[in-house]
Amino acid sequence: MKFTTSIFYTTVVTLKLSFIALLLSSSTSVQNLKPSPKIAPIEQKVDSVLSLMRLNEKIGQLVQYSGSWDATGPTSSQGDQHKLEKLKRGEVGSMLNVTSVASIRETQKIIMEHSRLKIPLIFAYDVIHGYKTIFPIPLGESASWDLDLMQKSAEIAARESAASGLQWTFAPMIDVSRDARWGRVMEGAGEDPFLNSKIGVARIKGFQGDDLSSKFTIAACAKHFAGYGFGEAGRDYNTVNIGIHELHNTILPPFKAAAEAGVATFMNAFNDIDGIPATGHKALQRDLLKGEWQWEGLMVSDWGSIGEMIAHGYAKDKRHAAEIALNAGSDMDMESYAYEAHLGALLEEQKITMNQLDDAVRRVLRLKFELGLFDDPYKYCDEEREKNEVYTPINLAFAREVAKKSIVLLKNDKKMLPLSKDLKSLAVIGPLANDKDSPLGNWRGKGTYNSAVSLLEGIKGMVGKNTKIYYEKGVALTVPSVELGTNQFLHPLKFNTTDASGIPAAVAAAKKAEVVVLAIGENAYQTGEGRSQVDIGFAGLQNELLEAVYKVNKNIVIVLMNGRPMDLSRVSQIAPSILECWHLGSESGNAIADVVFGDYNPSGKLPVSFPHHVGQEPLYYNQKNTGRPNSLNHVTFSGYRDAPKSALYPFGFGLSYTTFEYGEITLNKNVMTLNGEIIASVEVKNTGDVAGEEVVQLYVRDMVGSLVRPVKELKGFEKIHLKAGASTTVNFIISADLLQFYTANNKWEVEPGTFNVWIGGDSTTEPMKSFSVVE
Ligand code: NOJ
């Protein structure tokens, strides 16, 4: 059915109530009404639709179902039957996990052909690092520190999604995450609130563009509100115990930035914070986000998180959970079935109000108008686009660009890298060396199983024909019977801890070769949701393989593929060169080869600290000093007896094939007023013999505060490109708003006093200048 809806709403607002009543016969649909000469603003249209809605239809707009069922085929279970009936009655607002133009069109048709008001559904999906063209996992991409690049990759992901019928992604995840044990560390931008804010906004801009109604953009979702990255002991879904100041200073800034950037939706979180489940957290959702921050978007619950308040022991049953969630400002119920079952009765009992309900429904309708779905519910359903605009050579080329810029060179003794393309022989070894699936990472959208370019393929495509390649897997990482293809998302992995039969062949290959490239790390599904681990070392028999190869050939290039900071203590002792390659997506092998053979000079910097030992976790650079920060030759200081307290590879760290020298920091003045600013400058010189990029980082410390302040905080960064021998001056404007924090007064304020400032190539940079802020 073709229709134009803009029409209807403008018409209705001008109609008298009695006439509206007349229109609301059972055959009335929002599509049948006459056009108005002028398009009313969205708010008026929203009000108009709302005025037509019956209670069941309002509640229906707050219901989101998963539809991983085939909408085009016969329904397969009672659950699906229930969903189908609800769709027909117009009692569903959104679907997730329905993908492909055909399925989306068919599902939308159910609403359009059967429901009274024909309010289109919004179709959502977890497009986390690409739809079908897969980009590096978000943590990896964050290592590029290149905001334009990340914006563009989100834009491509949005274009592919929109071309495939989707209108809403549940990304970006902007949970500050500091615990390598937490599997979802792969999905965010790491441990720093400033970096998370900048990257979050870049990704939101990429997904949403300037105009949500464009058929090339989709709605983004800032998640998970809030605290999800701080689960105790790195255990997923675990309780979060943080104080109000830590919440405001560390966790909330990326969300505030997202709200200010106009993110269309938020998702709340599974965890409780200091005893209150985030999904039922009124102070956070209704008072802060929707109140103080005046954000007008749509808050969706996380999957089943409304119902999970029962297991938390916070709600006695689903009805109670629905009451808590709606009161708290949770607008849409993803898969808890709590709103559909109980909001009606709760309204009758006056446990919730019609105003609250209307507010939630308005937020859903507003988004549907903004997306242009009322104008054409099939707007995103274009089979031609789906065929021609997804997984294109251009998109893949850009994925390679993003992937190579996400690689971090952690170690490069004696300039072992880059390798010559004319090596006589090269051994490519390891369980991940020819793995075409793990590089896609977890949360890989519609990325096809086994579709990445493997490292081996990338290397073969790069070296000259005289180079002899010896490939050996050495050991399998997982036990083959659990290599379940796409099903791996839901299944635990079993690691190979017994079969070492491939090691002798790997050793023989290593013996024959000039250089060994050893690809080790993590399977794609070792990180992601529900993938917490207490051990962040190399699973299975990878250590045995490493030691055996090292015995016969010391010229090892370690290629790490992983989704979390790993324990690299042994590897960093013995391997002369290490490349952190994350899970780099569709073009992984080509991108790694670009770096290994020097076609691209690596420029990535770590967005998370890598520890010496898992026992240091959570480890992050912007820690507080404690009263006993240093060793005084006795035991009573804040450290460990059996390991350093610093990172093995710190936040912001990453090498290049060239070297950069930093001049002295200069400040244009030493004193600034509360509303003033200071310019901090530094000259950076490329002192090596090849061109390269450097991420110049600005850190600040507020020396004395009404609350203890972190030892350093990232407050600016700029990625520069310098030819060999060239230099440039990088300036940072330090304005008062950068120095604010959520103070002991429970307000965002700048406190007068001394501030130290550092500019360097990582968070351990030492030369420093000071300035003061005065009233
Ligand atoms: C649960 C995850 O926590 C959330 O991030 C995701 O968007 C939903 N499932 C939907 O898949």
mmCIF file of N, CA and C in Angstrom, residues 17 59 66 90 133-134 136 238 259 300 307 388 402 437 492 509 522 532 542 555 582 585 633 641 663 678 697 711 740:
data_model
loop_
_atom_site.group_PDB
_atom_site.id
_atom_site.type_symbol
_atom_site.label_atom_id
_atom_site.label_comp_id
_atom_site.label_asym_id
_atom_site.label_seq_id
_atom_site.Cartn_x
_atom_site.Cartn_y
_atom_site.Cartn_z
ATOM 1 N N LEU A 17 -12.636 18.395 17.390
ATOM 2 C CA LEU A 17 -12.641 17.095 18.076
ATOM 3 C C LEU A 17 -13.742 16.156 17.618
ATOM 4 N N ILE A 59 0.052 1.612 24.447
ATOM 5 C CA ILE A 59 0.944 0.641 25.111
ATOM 6 C C ILE A 59 1.727 -0.133 24.054
ATOM 7 N N SER A 66 11.715 -9.133 19.429
ATOM 8 C CA SER A 66 12.738 -9.664 18.544
ATOM 9 C C SER A 66 12.043 -10.521 17.501
ATOM 10 N N GLY A 90 -1.788 -3.821 15.801
ATOM 11 C CA GLY A 90 -1.065 -2.548 15.945
ATOM 12 C C GLY A 90 -0.581 -2.359 17.362
ATOM 13 N N THR A 133 29.768 -5.186 5.501
ATOM 14 C CA THR A 133 31.190 -4.840 5.433
ATOM 15 C C THR A 133 31.608 -4.628 6.885
ATOM 16 N N ILE A 134 32.499 -5.475 7.353
ATOM 17 C CA ILE A 134 32.800 -5.415 8.788
ATOM 18 C C ILE A 134 34.087 -4.615 9.047
ATOM 19 N N PRO A 136 36.811 -2.833 12.016
ATOM 20 C CA PRO A 136 37.401 -3.353 13.256
ATOM 21 C C PRO A 136 36.401 -3.250 14.416
ATOM 22 N N ASN A 238 27.137 -7.757 36.211
ATOM 23 C CA ASN A 238 27.343 -7.738 37.661
ATOM 24 C C ASN A 238 27.030 -6.371 38.251
ATOM 25 N N ALA A 259 23.902 12.967 24.334
ATOM 26 C CA ALA A 259 22.609 13.659 24.393
ATOM 27 C C ALA A 259 22.730 15.018 23.713
ATOM 28 N N VAL A 300 15.152 2.953 25.335
ATOM 29 C CA VAL A 300 14.726 1.558 25.217
ATOM 30 C C VAL A 300 15.389 0.763 26.341
ATOM 31 N N GLY A 307 12.073 -7.126 33.064
ATOM 32 C CA GLY A 307 11.746 -8.362 33.786
ATOM 33 C C GLY A 307 12.867 -8.783 34.735
ATOM 34 N N ASN A 388 22.827 -3.346 -4.414
ATOM 35 C CA ASN A 388 23.953 -2.571 -4.968
ATOM 36 C C ASN A 388 24.776 -1.791 -3.954
ATOM 37 N N VAL A 402 40.427 1.695 7.504
ATOM 38 C CA VAL A 402 40.160 1.807 8.945
ATOM 39 C C VAL A 402 40.983 0.756 9.686
ATOM 40 N N ASP A 437 37.491 -16.226 10.162
ATOM 41 C CA ASP A 437 36.290 -15.835 10.895
ATOM 42 C C ASP A 437 36.570 -14.940 12.105
ATOM 43 N N PRO A 492 29.167 -21.381 24.584
ATOM 44 C CA PRO A 492 30.504 -21.233 25.150
ATOM 45 C C PRO A 492 31.529 -21.923 24.264
ATOM 46 N N ALA A 509 58.771 -25.446 10.181
ATOM 47 C CA ALA A 509 58.574 -24.280 9.309
ATOM 48 C C ALA A 509 59.373 -23.087 9.838
ATOM 49 N N GLU A 522 42.889 -14.295 20.479
ATOM 50 C CA GLU A 522 41.571 -14.750 20.919
ATOM 51 C C GLU A 522 40.667 -15.068 19.729
ATOM 52 N N SER A 532 32.972 -12.812 29.766
ATOM 53 C CA SER A 532 33.964 -12.423 30.763
ATOM 54 C C SER A 532 34.918 -13.590 31.013
ATOM 55 N N GLN A 542 48.499 -22.163 23.010
ATOM 56 C CA GLN A 542 49.228 -21.112 22.286
ATOM 57 C C GLN A 542 50.578 -20.789 22.936
ATOM 58 N N ASN A 555 63.465 -14.510 15.374
ATOM 59 C CA ASN A 555 62.944 -13.385 14.564
ATOM 60 C C ASN A 555 61.427 -13.494 14.435
ATOM 61 N N TRP A 582 43.846 -6.503 17.072
ATOM 62 C CA TRP A 582 42.439 -6.625 17.471
ATOM 63 C C TRP A 582 41.723 -7.665 16.601
ATOM 64 N N GLY A 585 38.132 -7.038 11.208
ATOM 65 C CA GLY A 585 37.026 -6.997 10.252
ATOM 66 C C GLY A 585 37.328 -7.649 8.915
ATOM 67 N N ASN A 633 60.917 1.675 49.827
ATOM 68 C CA ASN A 633 61.778 0.598 50.297
ATOM 69 C C ASN A 633 61.196 -0.210 51.437
ATOM 70 N N ARG A 641 53.327 -6.780 45.677
ATOM 71 C CA ARG A 641 54.633 -7.383 45.981
ATOM 72 C C ARG A 641 55.162 -8.197 44.798
ATOM 73 N N GLY A 663 59.185 18.923 21.717
ATOM 74 C CA GLY A 663 59.897 20.058 22.304
ATOM 75 C C GLY A 663 59.323 20.391 23.672
ATOM 76 N N ILE A 678 43.756 29.031 28.275
ATOM 77 C CA ILE A 678 45.204 29.048 28.119
ATOM 78 C C ILE A 678 45.539 28.218 26.892
ATOM 79 N N GLN A 697 48.959 14.017 22.486
ATOM 80 C CA GLN A 697 47.954 13.933 23.554
ATOM 81 C C GLN A 697 48.199 14.963 24.654
ATOM 82 N N VAL A 711 45.390 11.315 38.621
ATOM 83 C CA VAL A 711 46.788 11.743 38.433
ATOM 84 C C VAL A 711 47.009 12.377 37.066
ATOM 85 N N GLN A 740 36.580 21.560 34.409
ATOM 86 C CA GLN A 740 35.476 21.333 35.359
ATOM 87 C C GLN A 740 35.422 19.889 35.823
#
